[in-house]
Amino acid sequence: MSSNLLEALGRIEHEGKDAIERASAAEELEKARVEWVGRKGRLTTILRELGGLSPEDRRLVGAEANRVKEVLNAILEGREAALLGNQGGGEQIDLTLPGRARWRGVVHPVTRVVDEICEIFQGLGFARVAGPEVETVEYNFTRLNTPLDHPAADMHDTFYLADGVVLRTHTSPVQARVMEQFKPPVRVIVPGTVYRRDPFDASHAPAFEQLEGLAVDEGITFVDLKATIAEFARRFFGPETRTRFRPSFFPFTEPSAEVDVSCQICNGAGCGACKRTGWMEIMGAGMVDPAVFEAAGYDPERYTGFAFGMGPARIAMQRYRIRDIRMLYENDVRFLEQFEP
Ligand code: PHE
């Protein structure tokens, strides 16, 4: 007797579940509720028969009937919520809410400056090339006429990875690599990261970008260097920009110069940004030292050339009025997203 009833309960659980889940409208769901768990429903019929059972069977079947009732009621509730939702009751989707804007990346200000400068030099006939960041002492120093015991090597004498292998301290070794591979005339512009024994403070970083330029041909003079740099400065900073060369020293150029442009903020009048000088330093430059040509296998009697090296991070700082170079390396989205895509 009890086993029949238990079997019947099993069927009610199965078929009732099916019927409830199939209901695709509120009326259908109500019909299922009445049929399976209603007061005159299928489950109630079973409960009516409990009276004729032994106390033991009654407990058994009664407990199972309650369990099935709870299961079916739970499914009913879930189905009800789902159907109401579809009809616009309960949880709703507000189609008039504005959408979430897609997050859009921007080009890093230093990358942007690097690209713009390269484009200008490409327009002047220079090819954009790259070289290795892990360099040998040979290319980083020796080929550039810089013996390691020369005082000029001191501030570059820095991150060694192995004997004779160093993280390059400037992009100048690419000059030697290019000359080794190509015969003159050569004109290259070389962006890249360099590494130095520098502190990480408002105006220094131990790893930063450089842009190297090199032009070699017959008959190149200091006038070509000056004219090229002045033209670059006018195209990059603006047509009114003036350029000034100050004597300097680099082991791989002779003569050498530091190049300044008229301060972009005060237009040369003198302000806080240019320390009242009216000028801002943008690069080191000079005529390629004959010793560098010799090391590269170029005939120094036949060829002359100029080279320059600038720091795009410093240039980006001037252009965008960034006070602390560290902001360029922190990857803080609140800072970076201020730049135009
Ligand atoms: N390599 C030099 C530096 O890192 C810059 C430079 C490049 C100077 C080319 C002259 C010519 O300071």
PDB file of C-alpha atoms and ligand atoms in Angstrom, residues 155-156 169-172 175 196 210 212-213 250 252-253 284-286 307-310, ligand 1:
ATOM      1  CA  MET A 155      78.406  58.383 -15.488  1.00  0.00           C
ATOM      2  CA  HIS A 156      77.680  55.644 -18.018  1.00  0.00           C
ATOM      3  CA  THR A 169      73.612  53.808 -21.485  1.00  0.00           C
ATOM      4  CA  HIS A 170      72.659  55.692 -24.644  1.00  0.00           C
ATOM      5  CA  THR A 171      71.366  55.009 -28.152  1.00  0.00           C
ATOM      6  CA  SER A 172      74.705  56.054 -29.666  1.00  0.00           C
ATOM      7  CA  GLN A 175      75.448  54.622 -34.770  1.00  0.00           C
ATOM      8  CA  ARG A 196      71.848  54.774 -16.349  1.00  0.00           C
ATOM      9  CA  GLN A 210      66.448  58.518 -26.147  1.00  0.00           C
ATOM     10  CA  GLU A 212      69.588  59.262 -31.709  1.00  0.00           C
ATOM     11  CA  GLY A 213      70.204  60.828 -35.085  1.00  0.00           C
ATOM     12  CA  PHE A 250      81.220  64.104 -26.134  1.00  0.00           C
ATOM     13  CA  PHE A 252      82.284  60.564 -30.166  1.00  0.00           C
ATOM     14  CA  THR A 253      81.680  64.024 -31.658  1.00  0.00           C
ATOM     15  CA  GLY A 284      73.505  66.875 -27.299  1.00  0.00           C
ATOM     16  CA  ALA A 285      74.976  66.941 -30.788  1.00  0.00           C
ATOM     17  CA  GLY A 286      78.130  67.313 -32.838  1.00  0.00           C
ATOM     18  CA  ALA A 307      75.003  63.013 -34.764  1.00  0.00           C
ATOM     19  CA  PHE A 308      72.626  64.081 -32.041  1.00  0.00           C
ATOM     20  CA  GLY A 309      70.846  62.562 -29.096  1.00  0.00           C
ATOM     21  CA  MET A 310      67.768  63.849 -27.308  1.00  0.00           C
TER      22      MET A 310
HETATM   23  N1  PHE B   1      74.788  59.890 -26.400  1.00  0.00           N
HETATM   24  C1  PHE B   1      74.813  61.194 -25.789  1.00  0.00           C
HETATM   25  C2  PHE B   1      74.190  61.081 -24.418  1.00  0.00           C
HETATM   26  O1  PHE B   1      73.587  60.104 -24.107  1.00  0.00           O
HETATM   27  C3  PHE B   1      74.041  62.212 -26.589  1.00  0.00           C
HETATM   28  C4  PHE B   1      74.663  62.482 -27.919  1.00  0.00           C
HETATM   29  C5  PHE B   1      74.332  61.715 -29.023  1.00  0.00           C
HETATM   30  C6  PHE B   1      75.586  63.497 -28.078  1.00  0.00           C
HETATM   31  C7  PHE B   1      74.916  61.982 -30.271  1.00  0.00           C
HETATM   32  C8  PHE B   1      76.165  63.774 -29.307  1.00  0.00           C
HETATM   33  C9  PHE B   1      75.805  62.993 -30.388  1.00  0.00           C
HETATM   34  O2  PHE B   1      74.307  61.990 -23.635  1.00  0.00           O
END
